[in-house]
Coordinates of C-alpha atoms and ligand atoms in Angstrom, one line a residue:
M1 CA -22.8 22.5 0.3
A2 CA -19.4 24.0 0.8
T3 CA -17.5 23.1 4.0
F4 CA -15.6 26.0 5.6
V5 CA -12.7 25.2 7.9
K6 CA -10.0 27.1 9.8
L7 CA -6.8 26.3 8.0
R8 CA -3.8 24.8 9.9
L9 CA -0.4 24.0 8.5
S10 CA 0.1 20.2 8.7
K11 CA 3.9 20.8 8.7
A12 CA 6.3 23.7 8.7
A13 CA 6.2 25.8 5.5
H14 CA 8.3 28.8 4.5
T15 CA 8.0 31.8 2.3
L16 CA 9.5 31.8 -1.3
A17 CA 13.1 32.5 -2.0
G18 CA 14.1 36.1 -2.8
R19 CA 14.7 35.5 -6.5
Y20 CA 11.0 35.0 -7.0
Y21 CA 10.5 38.6 -6.2
T22 CA 13.6 40.1 -7.7
S23 CA 14.9 38.1 -10.7
N24 CA 14.1 39.4 -14.2
D25 CA 14.6 35.8 -15.4
V26 CA 11.8 34.6 -13.1
F27 CA 9.6 37.5 -14.3
E28 CA 10.2 36.5 -17.9
Q29 CA 9.5 32.8 -17.0
E30 CA 6.2 33.9 -15.4
R31 CA 5.2 35.7 -18.6
E32 CA 5.7 32.4 -20.5
R33 CA 4.2 30.0 -18.0
I34 CA 1.5 32.1 -16.4
F35 CA 0.5 35.4 -18.1
T36 CA 0.6 34.1 -21.7
H37 CA -0.9 30.8 -20.7
D38 CA -3.7 31.4 -18.1
W39 CA -7.0 33.2 -18.2
I40 CA -6.3 36.8 -17.2
C41 CA -9.0 39.2 -16.1
V42 CA -8.8 42.5 -18.0
G43 CA -12.0 44.4 -16.9
R44 CA -15.7 44.4 -17.0
E45 CA -18.0 43.8 -20.0
E46 CA -20.1 46.8 -19.0
H47 CA -17.3 49.0 -20.2
L48 CA -18.0 47.8 -23.8
E49 CA -21.7 48.8 -24.0
Q50 CA -21.8 49.8 -27.7
S51 CA -20.5 48.6 -31.0
G52 CA -17.0 50.1 -31.3
S53 CA -16.5 50.6 -27.5
Y54 CA -13.0 49.5 -26.6
F55 CA -10.3 49.6 -24.0
I56 CA -6.6 48.6 -24.1
A57 CA -5.5 45.7 -21.9
N58 CA -1.9 44.9 -21.0
V59 CA -1.4 41.2 -20.6
G60 CA 1.9 39.4 -20.5
G61 CA 3.7 42.4 -21.8
E62 CA 1.3 42.6 -24.8
S63 CA -1.0 45.5 -25.7
L64 CA -4.5 44.2 -26.7
I65 CA -7.5 46.1 -28.1
V66 CA -10.6 44.7 -26.3
V67 CA -13.5 45.8 -28.5
R68 CA -17.2 45.1 -29.1
D69 CA -18.2 44.6 -32.8
A70 CA -21.4 45.4 -34.6
N71 CA -22.8 41.9 -33.9
G72 CA -22.2 42.3 -30.1
S73 CA -19.2 39.9 -30.0
I74 CA -16.2 41.0 -28.0
H75 CA -12.7 40.5 -29.4
A76 CA -9.2 40.9 -28.0
H77 CA -6.9 42.0 -30.9
Y78 CA -3.2 42.4 -30.7
N79 CA -2.5 46.2 -31.0
V80 CA -0.2 45.5 -33.9
C81 CA -0.7 46.5 -37.5
R82 CA -0.3 43.6 -40.1
H83 CA 1.6 45.9 -42.4
R84 CA 4.7 47.0 -40.6
G85 CA 3.8 46.2 -37.1
T86 CA 2.9 49.7 -35.9
R87 CA 0.9 50.1 -32.7
L88 CA -2.6 50.9 -33.8
C89 CA -4.2 52.5 -30.9
E90 CA -2.6 54.8 -28.4
T91 CA -5.5 55.8 -26.2
A92 CA -6.5 53.8 -23.2
G93 CA -10.2 53.5 -24.2
G94 CA -13.0 55.0 -26.1
K95 CA -15.1 54.2 -29.2
F96 CA -14.1 53.4 -32.7
T97 CA -16.4 54.6 -35.4
G98 CA -16.8 51.3 -37.2
S99 CA -13.2 50.5 -37.9
I100 CA -9.6 50.6 -36.6
V101 CA -7.3 52.7 -38.8
C102 CA -3.5 52.4 -38.5
P103 CA -2.0 55.9 -38.0
Y104 CA 1.0 55.1 -40.3
H105 CA -0.4 54.1 -43.7
A106 CA -4.1 53.8 -42.9
W107 CA -4.6 50.1 -43.3
T108 CA -8.2 49.8 -42.0
Y109 CA -9.5 46.9 -40.0
G110 CA -13.1 45.9 -39.1
L111 CA -13.9 45.7 -35.4
D112 CA -13.8 42.0 -35.8
G113 CA -10.2 42.3 -37.0
R114 CA -10.7 41.7 -40.7
L115 CA -8.5 43.9 -43.0
M116 CA -11.1 45.9 -44.9
A117 CA -8.8 48.3 -46.9
A118 CA -5.1 48.6 -47.6
R119 CA -4.2 51.6 -49.7
N120 CA -2.5 51.0 -53.1
M121 CA -2.0 47.3 -52.4
R122 CA -4.4 45.9 -55.0
D123 CA -1.8 45.1 -57.7
V124 CA 1.0 44.0 -55.3
P125 CA 1.8 40.4 -56.3
D126 CA 0.2 37.7 -54.1
F127 CA -1.4 40.3 -51.8
Q128 CA -4.9 39.5 -50.5
E129 CA -6.6 41.5 -47.8
S130 CA -8.1 38.3 -46.4
D131 CA -4.6 37.0 -45.5
F132 CA -4.0 39.9 -43.0
P133 CA -6.6 40.1 -40.2
L134 CA -5.4 41.4 -36.9
H135 CA -4.0 38.7 -34.6
S136 CA -6.4 37.9 -31.8
A137 CA -6.4 36.3 -28.4
A138 CA -9.1 34.2 -26.8
I139 CA -11.6 36.1 -24.7
T140 CA -14.5 35.1 -22.5
S141 CA -16.9 36.6 -20.1
W142 CA -17.5 35.2 -16.6
E143 CA -20.0 37.0 -14.3
G144 CA -19.4 40.2 -16.4
F145 CA -15.6 40.0 -16.0
L146 CA -13.7 39.7 -19.3
F147 CA -10.8 37.2 -19.3
V148 CA -8.2 37.0 -22.0
N149 CA -6.0 34.1 -22.8
L150 CA -2.9 34.5 -25.1
A151 CA -2.1 30.7 -25.4
E152 CA -2.4 29.2 -28.8
R153 CA -4.6 26.5 -27.5
P154 CA -6.1 27.8 -24.3
Q155 CA -7.6 25.4 -21.8
P156 CA -11.4 26.0 -21.7
F157 CA -12.1 28.6 -19.0
A158 CA -14.6 26.3 -17.2
T159 CA -11.8 23.6 -16.9
A160 CA -9.0 25.9 -16.0
L161 CA -11.0 27.7 -13.3
A162 CA -13.6 25.0 -12.5
P163 CA -14.1 26.0 -8.9
L164 CA -15.6 29.3 -10.1
V165 CA -18.4 27.8 -12.1
G166 CA -21.7 28.5 -10.4
R167 CA -20.0 29.4 -7.1
F168 CA -21.1 33.0 -6.8
D169 CA -24.6 32.8 -8.3
R170 CA -26.2 34.2 -5.2
W171 CA -24.5 37.6 -5.8
N172 CA -25.5 37.7 -9.5
I173 CA -22.3 39.6 -10.1
R174 CA -23.0 39.8 -13.9
A175 CA -25.9 42.2 -13.2
L176 CA -23.8 44.5 -10.9
R177 CA -22.4 47.7 -12.1
E178 CA -19.3 49.7 -11.4
A179 CA -19.8 52.7 -9.1
K180 CA -16.2 53.5 -8.6
R181 CA -12.8 52.5 -9.9
I182 CA -9.3 53.5 -8.5
D183 CA -6.0 52.6 -10.1
Y184 CA -2.8 52.2 -8.1
D185 CA 0.8 51.8 -9.0
L186 CA 2.8 49.7 -6.5
A187 CA 6.6 49.3 -6.2
C188 CA 6.4 45.6 -5.5
N189 CA 6.2 42.2 -7.1
W190 CA 2.7 41.0 -8.0
K191 CA 2.9 37.9 -5.8
L192 CA 3.3 40.0 -2.6
I193 CA -0.1 41.6 -3.3
L194 CA -1.8 38.2 -3.6
Q195 CA 0.0 36.9 -0.5
N196 CA -1.0 40.0 1.4
Y197 CA -4.6 39.5 0.4
S198 CA -4.6 35.9 1.5
E199 CA -4.1 36.4 5.3
C200 CA -5.4 38.6 8.1
Y201 CA -2.6 37.8 10.5
H202 CA -1.5 41.4 9.7
C203 CA -5.0 43.0 10.2
P204 CA -4.8 44.1 13.9
L205 CA -1.6 46.0 13.2
V206 CA -2.1 47.2 9.7
H207 CA -5.9 47.7 9.6
P208 CA -7.2 48.7 13.0
Q209 CA -10.3 50.0 11.3
L210 CA -11.0 46.7 9.5
D211 CA -10.4 44.7 12.7
K212 CA -13.2 46.7 14.4
V213 CA -15.7 45.4 11.8
S214 CA -14.3 41.9 11.1
P215 CA -12.2 39.9 13.6
W216 CA -8.8 39.0 12.1
D217 CA -9.0 35.4 13.1
S218 CA -12.5 34.7 11.9
G219 CA -11.4 33.4 8.5
R220 CA -12.8 30.0 7.4
N221 CA -11.9 28.6 4.0
D222 CA -13.6 26.2 1.6
L223 CA -11.0 26.4 -1.1
G224 CA -7.5 25.6 0.3
S225 CA -5.6 24.4 -2.8
G226 CA -5.6 24.9 -6.5
P227 CA -6.1 28.1 -8.7
V228 CA -8.9 29.5 -6.6
L229 CA -8.3 30.0 -2.9
G230 CA -10.3 31.6 -0.1
G231 CA -13.4 31.6 2.1
F232 CA -15.0 34.1 4.4
M233 CA -14.5 36.3 7.4
S234 CA -17.3 37.2 9.7
L235 CA -18.7 40.6 10.3
R236 CA -18.8 41.5 14.0
H237 CA -22.2 41.2 15.7
G238 CA -24.2 44.4 15.1
T239 CA -22.4 45.4 11.9
D240 CA -23.7 44.8 8.3
S241 CA -20.9 45.8 5.9
M242 CA -17.3 46.8 5.5
T243 CA -17.5 50.6 6.0
L244 CA -15.8 52.8 8.7
S245 CA -19.0 52.7 10.8
G246 CA -19.7 49.0 10.1
H247 CA -23.0 50.0 8.6
S248 CA -24.4 51.0 5.2
G249 CA -27.9 52.3 4.4
R250 CA -28.0 49.8 1.5
P251 CA -30.0 46.5 1.6
A252 CA -28.2 43.2 1.1
L253 CA -28.0 41.9 -2.4
P254 CA -31.3 40.1 -3.1
G255 CA -30.0 36.5 -3.6
L256 CA -28.0 36.3 -0.3
D257 CA -29.0 34.1 2.6
A258 CA -28.8 35.0 6.3
E259 CA -25.3 33.6 6.7
D260 CA -24.0 35.5 3.7
R261 CA -25.3 38.7 5.2
E262 CA -22.9 38.2 8.2
R263 CA -19.9 37.5 6.1
V264 CA -17.5 38.9 3.6
Y265 CA -16.1 36.3 1.2
Y266 CA -12.6 36.7 -0.2
Y267 CA -11.2 34.7 -3.1
E268 CA -7.9 34.9 -5.0
I269 CA -8.3 33.7 -8.5
F270 CA -4.9 32.8 -9.9
P271 CA -3.0 34.6 -11.1
S272 CA -4.4 38.1 -10.9
L273 CA -8.0 38.6 -9.8
L274 CA -9.0 39.2 -6.2
L275 CA -12.8 39.0 -5.5
S276 CA -14.3 40.3 -2.3
L277 CA -18.0 39.6 -1.9
H278 CA -19.8 41.8 0.7
P279 CA -23.5 41.7 1.8
D280 CA -24.3 44.8 -0.3
Y281 CA -21.5 45.1 -2.9
V282 CA -18.7 43.2 -4.6
M283 CA -15.2 44.6 -4.9
A284 CA -12.6 43.3 -7.3
H285 CA -8.9 44.0 -7.8
Y286 CA -7.1 43.1 -11.0
L287 CA -3.3 43.1 -11.1
T288 CA -1.1 43.8 -14.0
P289 CA 2.6 43.0 -13.4
V290 CA 4.7 45.8 -15.0
A291 CA 8.2 44.7 -14.0
V292 CA 9.5 42.3 -11.4
D293 CA 9.2 45.0 -8.8
R294 CA 6.2 47.0 -10.2
T295 CA 2.6 46.2 -10.4
H296 CA -0.5 48.1 -11.5
V297 CA -3.7 47.4 -9.6
T298 CA -7.2 48.3 -10.6
C299 CA -9.8 48.2 -7.8
T300 CA -13.5 48.4 -8.7
W301 CA -16.6 48.6 -6.5
L302 CA -19.7 46.9 -8.0
F303 CA -23.3 47.6 -6.8
D304 CA -26.8 46.6 -7.5
P305 CA -27.9 48.9 -10.4
G306 CA -31.4 49.1 -8.7
Q307 CA -29.7 50.8 -5.7
M308 CA -27.4 53.0 -7.9
V309 CA -30.4 54.8 -9.4
Q310 CA -31.8 55.7 -6.0
P311 CA -31.4 59.5 -5.4
D312 CA -29.6 58.9 -2.1
F313 CA -27.2 56.3 -3.4
D314 CA -23.7 56.9 -2.2
A315 CA -20.9 54.4 -2.5
S316 CA -18.3 56.5 -0.7
D317 CA -18.5 54.7 2.7
A318 CA -17.4 51.4 1.0
V319 CA -14.9 53.2 -1.3
E320 CA -13.3 55.2 1.4
F321 CA -13.0 52.2 3.7
W322 CA -11.3 50.0 1.1
D323 CA -9.2 52.8 -0.4
M324 CA -7.8 53.4 3.1
T325 CA -7.3 49.6 3.6
N326 CA -5.8 49.2 0.1
R327 CA -3.2 51.9 0.9
Q328 CA -2.4 50.3 4.2
D329 CA -1.8 47.0 2.4
W330 CA 0.2 48.6 -0.4
H331 CA 2.5 50.1 2.1
V332 CA 3.4 46.8 3.7
C333 CA 3.7 45.1 0.3
E334 CA 6.2 47.8 -0.7
L335 CA 8.1 47.3 2.6
S336 CA 8.1 43.5 1.9
Q337 CA 9.6 44.2 -1.6
L338 CA 12.4 46.2 0.0
G339 CA 13.1 43.5 2.5
V340 CA 13.0 40.4 0.3
S341 CA 15.4 42.2 -2.1
S342 CA 18.1 42.3 0.7
R343 CA 21.0 39.9 0.7
A344 CA 20.0 39.2 4.3
Y345 CA 16.6 37.8 3.4
T346 CA 16.0 34.1 3.8
P347 CA 12.7 32.3 3.6
G348 CA 10.8 32.7 6.9
P349 CA 8.2 30.4 8.6
Y350 CA 4.6 30.8 7.8
A351 CA 2.0 31.0 10.7
H352 CA -1.1 28.7 10.6
A353 CA -3.1 31.9 9.7
E354 CA -1.0 32.0 6.5
G355 CA -2.0 28.6 5.2
L356 CA -3.5 30.1 2.0
L357 CA -0.1 31.7 1.2
H358 CA 1.5 28.3 1.4
A359 CA -1.3 27.0 -0.9
F360 CA -0.7 29.9 -3.3
D361 CA 3.1 29.3 -3.3
T362 CA 2.5 25.6 -3.9
H363 CA 0.2 26.2 -6.9
Y364 CA 2.6 28.9 -8.2
L365 CA 5.6 26.6 -8.0
G366 CA 3.7 23.8 -9.6
V367 CA 2.9 26.0 -12.6
M368 CA 6.4 27.4 -12.8
E369 CA 8.1 24.0 -12.6
S370 CA 5.6 22.1 -14.9
Ligands
FES401 S1 2.2 50.1 -40.4 FE1 0.1 50.1 -40.3 S2 -0.6 50.8 -42.2 FE2 1.6 50.7 -42.4
FE2_402 FE1 -4.5 43.8 4.5

């Protein structure tokens, strides 16, 4: 049974130095140590329903073709031809008809990455098609989320993110389906978004609508260190979901107990997935750092497919509530980027309510300095 506590700082803690948000060298180092080393969420398995379905994922500065093959297996191939290196696929997603064909000289790869045909190469000395499959990265599915790992010898997912294993079974997230997705481009460093997500000290000012539904100081956490951080916040008495009215016509997800129905759980999964578990839906954000001061964020809203087929199903109350809240957050994240880029910025003291930010910084620095 998880124990949830109100976090308090045991001693003074301060925000990160400015270079962590502004230095291209730090950004490069993060690619090496984090984004080409850790498990990175790239999307949902439901987007690859058929053989040949694919989408392009950008991880650690690399373009990857995430595709389902004819046997049902999912692969993450580098988007790089084995002939002269040309980018194979330019479109963000779609369906291959059985093979991946390079636009330059038509080398043709199977969905599993095998080189099937290379024009006029048969009598080239020492050439064998079997020597030139697409390079691939490790990929795994957890609760319907696809995670890619670019490391040569990735740590097993269940070891790297052990706190996740079995933790959210009650929501049966694997079975949920996406009702809405919104993409955002932010002018800030990726860490500012995770830090913003990890506290509600800002909520009464930045999110008056959210504060009406869920008190800013109701946060209690069961994971206060390591790669997965978070806990829950309570819904105010008489409300049942995060919408502008505090209500939704939807029933709670079937596996939840009475306590879960009065809470929203928020977890930050290092380095780039934010998971928000509501009584009647699950929201996820995945982050893609683009530059030291640019980040792409995808936000997705997942619902019970049994509810989605109802004629009166309407996700807009949840989507509008969080799209508004997201934009309120993105604004202060961008203001933070401007401020921490100033020569006048020096690390400032964290409040008790920002204990998870200190935990995030501690984990991040541990990874960067290891
Ligand atoms: S570069 Fe791809 S076939 Fe030549
Ligand atoms: Fe916020």
